[in-house]
């Protein structure tokens, strides 16, 4: 089995060495970079997660996180910070961080949190790779979604949204859930979400005006319906 691979972003070489030794000794491959710019330049390498320090020079961790989410990447991010104020945690989580840990931290406590995050990410990736719903397939190595044998030409946000629905068949998803889990709390309005859903329908539905896969549940949200045989009752 391929080892998980963490991108560690910290400009303190002593911290980077200590964390890297801890991770490598526990079966986690680690790549260390000292700046936000360097981290963003390597985000296409398919890391399992990012461990991101807040107090970076030039571009702080909050801005790095913002840029990662603007790229449409759902890579799990854990923030490291010496700031113990709750407002810093709220800001990080609001920008799309998956977890937040304060410095100084107990190494093995932090390691346990990282392992838990990696397990969740691995389960999610396995679910996506194995999910075949109504002819839709996600090819992880290519990072492409297919309908039958035809690759779908999706934006990163459309792809992330469709994967979110594919992982939750028949589940009604509200706009607030989409904002929190796909847009990562970017504070978009319902109209922006509706436009993305509409654009996605044009790419996956035979008749976008009468969708059979991506349905609207009036007054509530949306749901993905596999193997449907009847028209939308809503």
CSV table of C-alpha atoms in Angstrom, one decimal:
chain,number,residue,atom,x,y,z
A,1,UNK,CA,0.0,0.0,0.0
A,2,UNK,CA,1.2,3.5,-0.9
A,3,UNK,CA,2.3,5.5,2.1
A,4,UNK,CA,0.4,8.7,2.9
A,5,UNK,CA,2.3,11.8,1.8
A,6,UNK,CA,2.0,15.1,3.8
A,7,UNK,CA,3.1,18.5,2.6
A,8,UNK,CA,4.5,20.4,5.6
A,9,UNK,CA,4.7,24.2,5.2
A,10,UNK,CA,6.7,25.8,8.0
A,11,UNK,CA,9.6,28.3,7.8
A,12,UNK,CA,11.2,27.1,11.0
A,13,UNK,CA,13.7,24.4,9.9
A,14,UNK,CA,13.8,23.0,13.5
A,15,UNK,CA,10.1,22.4,13.6
A,16,UNK,CA,10.1,20.9,10.1
A,17,UNK,CA,12.9,18.5,11.0
A,18,UNK,CA,11.2,17.4,14.2
A,19,UNK,CA,7.8,16.8,12.6
A,20,UNK,CA,9.4,15.2,9.5
A,21,UNK,CA,11.3,12.7,11.8
A,22,UNK,CA,8.1,12.0,13.7
A,23,UNK,CA,6.1,11.3,10.6
A,24,UNK,CA,8.7,9.3,8.8
A,25,UNK,CA,9.1,7.1,11.8
A,26,UNK,CA,5.4,6.4,11.7
A,27,UNK,CA,5.1,5.5,8.0
A,28,UNK,CA,4.1,8.9,6.7
A,29,UNK,CA,6.1,10.4,3.8
A,30,UNK,CA,6.8,14.1,4.3
A,31,UNK,CA,7.8,16.9,2.0
A,32,UNK,CA,8.8,20.1,3.7
A,33,UNK,CA,8.7,23.6,2.1
A,34,UNK,CA,9.5,26.9,3.9
A,35,UNK,CA,6.9,29.3,2.3
A,36,UNK,CA,3.4,29.6,1.0
A,37,UNK,CA,4.6,30.3,-2.5
A,38,UNK,CA,6.6,27.1,-2.5
A,39,UNK,CA,3.6,25.2,-1.2
A,40,UNK,CA,1.2,26.5,-3.9
A,41,UNK,CA,3.7,25.6,-6.5
A,42,UNK,CA,3.5,21.9,-5.5
A,43,UNK,CA,-0.2,21.5,-4.9
A,44,UNK,CA,-0.5,19.5,-8.1
A,45,UNK,CA,1.5,16.6,-6.7
A,46,UNK,CA,-1.5,14.9,-5.0
A,47,UNK,CA,-0.5,15.2,-1.4
A,48,UNK,CA,-2.7,13.3,1.1
A,49,UNK,CA,-2.9,16.4,3.3
A,50,UNK,CA,-1.3,19.7,4.1
A,51,UNK,CA,0.1,20.7,7.5
A,52,UNK,CA,0.2,24.5,7.3
A,53,UNK,CA,1.8,27.0,9.7
A,54,UNK,CA,-0.1,30.2,10.1
A,55,UNK,CA,2.9,32.5,10.8
A,56,UNK,CA,4.7,32.4,7.4
A,57,UNK,CA,6.6,35.3,5.9
A,58,UNK,CA,5.4,37.1,2.8
A,59,UNK,CA,2.2,35.0,2.4
A,60,UNK,CA,0.7,33.9,5.7
A,61,UNK,CA,-1.0,30.5,6.2
A,62,UNK,CA,-4.5,32.0,5.9
A,63,UNK,CA,-3.7,33.4,2.5
A,64,UNK,CA,-2.1,30.1,1.4
A,65,UNK,CA,-5.3,28.3,2.5
A,66,UNK,CA,-7.5,30.7,0.7
A,67,UNK,CA,-5.5,30.2,-2.5
A,68,UNK,CA,-5.7,26.4,-2.1
A,69,UNK,CA,-9.5,26.5,-1.9
A,70,UNK,CA,-9.8,29.0,-4.7
A,71,UNK,CA,-8.0,26.5,-6.9
A,72,UNK,CA,-10.9,24.1,-6.1
A,73,UNK,CA,-8.7,21.7,-4.2
A,74,UNK,CA,-10.3,19.6,-1.5
A,75,UNK,CA,-6.9,18.4,0.0
A,76,UNK,CA,-7.3,18.2,3.8
A,77,UNK,CA,-5.5,21.0,5.6
A,78,UNK,CA,-4.5,21.2,9.2
A,79,UNK,CA,-3.4,24.6,10.5
A,80,UNK,CA,-0.5,25.0,13.0
A,81,UNK,CA,-0.5,28.2,15.1
A,82,UNK,CA,0.9,29.8,18.2
A,83,UNK,CA,-2.2,32.0,18.4
A,84,UNK,CA,-4.5,30.7,21.1
A,85,UNK,CA,-7.3,33.1,20.4
A,86,UNK,CA,-10.6,31.6,19.3
A,87,UNK,CA,-10.9,34.1,16.5
A,88,UNK,CA,-7.9,32.6,14.7
A,89,UNK,CA,-9.4,29.2,14.8
A,90,UNK,CA,-12.7,30.5,13.5
A,91,UNK,CA,-10.9,32.3,10.7
A,92,UNK,CA,-9.0,29.2,9.7
A,93,UNK,CA,-12.0,26.9,9.7
A,94,UNK,CA,-14.1,29.5,7.9
A,95,UNK,CA,-11.5,29.6,5.1
A,96,UNK,CA,-11.7,25.8,4.7
A,97,UNK,CA,-9.3,24.3,7.1
A,98,UNK,CA,-10.2,20.8,8.3
A,99,UNK,CA,-8.5,21.0,11.6
A,100,UNK,CA,-6.4,23.4,13.8
A,101,UNK,CA,-3.8,22.7,16.4
A,102,UNK,CA,-2.0,25.1,18.7
A,103,UNK,CA,1.8,25.4,19.3
A,104,UNK,CA,3.4,24.2,21.3
A,105,UNK,CA,1.8,20.8,20.8
A,106,UNK,CA,2.4,17.4,22.2
A,107,UNK,CA,4.0,15.5,19.2
A,108,UNK,CA,2.1,12.3,19.6
A,109,UNK,CA,-1.2,14.0,20.1
A,110,UNK,CA,-0.7,15.9,16.9
A,111,UNK,CA,0.4,12.7,15.2
A,112,UNK,CA,-2.9,11.0,16.3
A,113,UNK,CA,-4.9,13.9,14.8
A,114,UNK,CA,-2.9,13.7,11.5
A,115,UNK,CA,-3.5,9.9,11.3
A,116,UNK,CA,-7.2,10.4,11.9
A,117,UNK,CA,-7.4,13.0,9.2
A,118,UNK,CA,-5.5,10.7,6.8
A,119,UNK,CA,-7.8,7.8,7.5
A,120,UNK,CA,-10.9,10.0,6.7
A,121,UNK,CA,-9.3,11.2,3.5
A,122,UNK,CA,-8.4,7.6,2.5
A,123,UNK,CA,-11.9,6.4,3.1
A,124,UNK,CA,-13.3,9.2,1.1
A,125,UNK,CA,-10.9,8.5,-1.8
A,126,UNK,CA,-11.7,4.8,-1.8
A,127,UNK,CA,-15.4,5.5,-1.9
A,128,UNK,CA,-14.9,7.7,-4.9
A,129,UNK,CA,-12.8,5.2,-6.7
A,130,UNK,CA,-15.2,2.4,-6.2
A,131,UNK,CA,-18.5,4.3,-6.7
A,132,UNK,CA,-20.2,3.5,-10.0
A,133,UNK,CA,-23.5,5.2,-10.0
A,134,UNK,CA,-25.7,5.3,-13.2
A,135,UNK,CA,-22.6,5.0,-15.3
A,136,UNK,CA,-20.6,7.7,-13.6
A,137,UNK,CA,-17.0,6.8,-12.7
A,138,UNK,CA,-14.2,8.7,-11.0
A,139,UNK,CA,-10.7,7.8,-12.3
A,140,UNK,CA,-8.4,8.9,-9.4
A,141,UNK,CA,-5.1,8.6,-11.2
A,142,UNK,CA,-6.4,10.8,-14.1
A,143,UNK,CA,-8.5,13.0,-11.7
A,144,UNK,CA,-11.3,12.8,-14.2
A,145,UNK,CA,-15.0,11.9,-14.0
A,146,UNK,CA,-16.5,9.8,-16.7
A,147,UNK,CA,-20.1,9.3,-17.8
A,148,UNK,CA,-19.9,5.9,-19.4
A,149,UNK,CA,-16.7,6.0,-21.4
A,150,UNK,CA,-16.9,9.8,-22.1
A,151,UNK,CA,-14.7,12.1,-19.9
A,152,UNK,CA,-16.7,15.0,-18.5
A,153,UNK,CA,-15.2,18.5,-19.1
A,154,UNK,CA,-15.8,19.9,-15.7
A,155,UNK,CA,-14.4,22.9,-13.8
A,156,UNK,CA,-12.7,22.0,-10.5
A,157,UNK,CA,-15.7,23.3,-8.6
A,158,UNK,CA,-18.2,21.3,-10.7
A,159,UNK,CA,-16.1,18.2,-10.3
A,160,UNK,CA,-15.9,18.6,-6.5
A,161,UNK,CA,-19.6,19.2,-6.4
A,162,UNK,CA,-20.5,16.2,-8.5
A,163,UNK,CA,-18.2,14.0,-6.4
A,164,UNK,CA,-19.9,15.3,-3.3
A,165,UNK,CA,-23.2,14.2,-4.7
A,166,UNK,CA,-21.9,10.9,-5.9
A,167,UNK,CA,-20.7,10.1,-2.4
A,168,UNK,CA,-24.2,10.8,-1.0
A,169,UNK,CA,-26.8,9.2,-3.4
A,170,UNK,CA,-30.4,10.0,-2.6
A,171,UNK,CA,-29.4,12.4,0.2
A,172,UNK,CA,-31.0,15.8,0.1
A,173,UNK,CA,-28.1,18.4,0.2
A,174,UNK,CA,-28.9,22.0,1.3
A,175,UNK,CA,-27.1,25.1,-0.1
A,176,UNK,CA,-25.6,25.6,3.3
A,177,UNK,CA,-24.0,22.2,3.2
A,178,UNK,CA,-22.7,22.8,-0.3
A,179,UNK,CA,-21.2,26.2,0.9
A,180,UNK,CA,-19.6,24.5,3.9
A,181,UNK,CA,-18.3,21.3,2.2
A,182,UNK,CA,-17.7,22.2,-1.5
A,183,UNK,CA,-17.2,26.0,-1.4
A,184,UNK,CA,-15.5,25.7,2.0
A,185,UNK,CA,-17.5,28.5,3.6
A,186,UNK,CA,-16.7,31.0,0.9
A,187,UNK,CA,-19.9,32.8,1.8
A,188,UNK,CA,-21.4,32.5,-1.7
A,189,UNK,CA,-25.2,33.0,-2.1
A,190,UNK,CA,-27.8,30.4,-3.2
A,191,UNK,CA,-27.9,31.9,-6.6
A,192,UNK,CA,-24.2,31.2,-7.2
A,193,UNK,CA,-24.7,27.6,-6.1
A,194,UNK,CA,-27.8,27.3,-8.4
A,195,UNK,CA,-25.8,28.5,-11.4
A,196,UNK,CA,-23.1,25.9,-10.7
A,197,UNK,CA,-25.8,23.2,-10.4
A,198,UNK,CA,-27.3,24.4,-13.7
A,199,UNK,CA,-23.9,24.3,-15.5
A,200,UNK,CA,-23.3,20.8,-14.1
A,201,UNK,CA,-26.7,19.6,-15.4
A,202,UNK,CA,-25.8,20.8,-18.9
A,203,UNK,CA,-22.8,18.5,-18.8
A,204,UNK,CA,-24.3,15.3,-17.2
A,205,UNK,CA,-28.0,15.3,-18.2
A,206,UNK,CA,-29.4,14.2,-21.5
A,207,UNK,CA,-32.1,16.9,-21.1
A,208,UNK,CA,-30.9,19.5,-18.6
A,209,UNK,CA,-34.4,21.1,-18.5
A,210,UNK,CA,-35.7,17.8,-17.2
A,211,UNK,CA,-32.9,16.4,-15.0
A,212,UNK,CA,-33.0,12.8,-13.9
A,213,UNK,CA,-29.7,12.6,-12.0
A,214,UNK,CA,-29.3,15.9,-10.3
A,215,UNK,CA,-32.7,16.9,-9.0
A,216,UNK,CA,-34.0,19.9,-7.2
A,217,UNK,CA,-36.0,19.3,-4.0
A,218,UNK,CA,-38.0,22.5,-3.9
A,219,UNK,CA,-37.4,24.7,-0.9
A,220,UNK,CA,-34.7,22.4,0.5
A,221,UNK,CA,-31.8,21.8,-1.9
A,222,UNK,CA,-30.6,19.1,-4.3
A,223,UNK,CA,-30.1,15.3,-4.5
A,224,UNK,CA,-28.4,12.9,-6.8
A,225,UNK,CA,-30.6,10.0,-7.9
A,226,UNK,CA,-28.9,7.0,-9.5
A,227,UNK,CA,-30.8,4.4,-11.6
A,228,UNK,CA,-33.9,6.6,-11.8
A,229,UNK,CA,-36.9,5.3,-13.7
A,230,UNK,CA,-39.4,8.1,-13.1
A,231,UNK,CA,-39.5,11.8,-13.6
A,232,UNK,CA,-38.7,14.2,-10.8
A,233,UNK,CA,-41.8,14.3,-8.5
A,234,UNK,CA,-40.8,17.7,-7.1
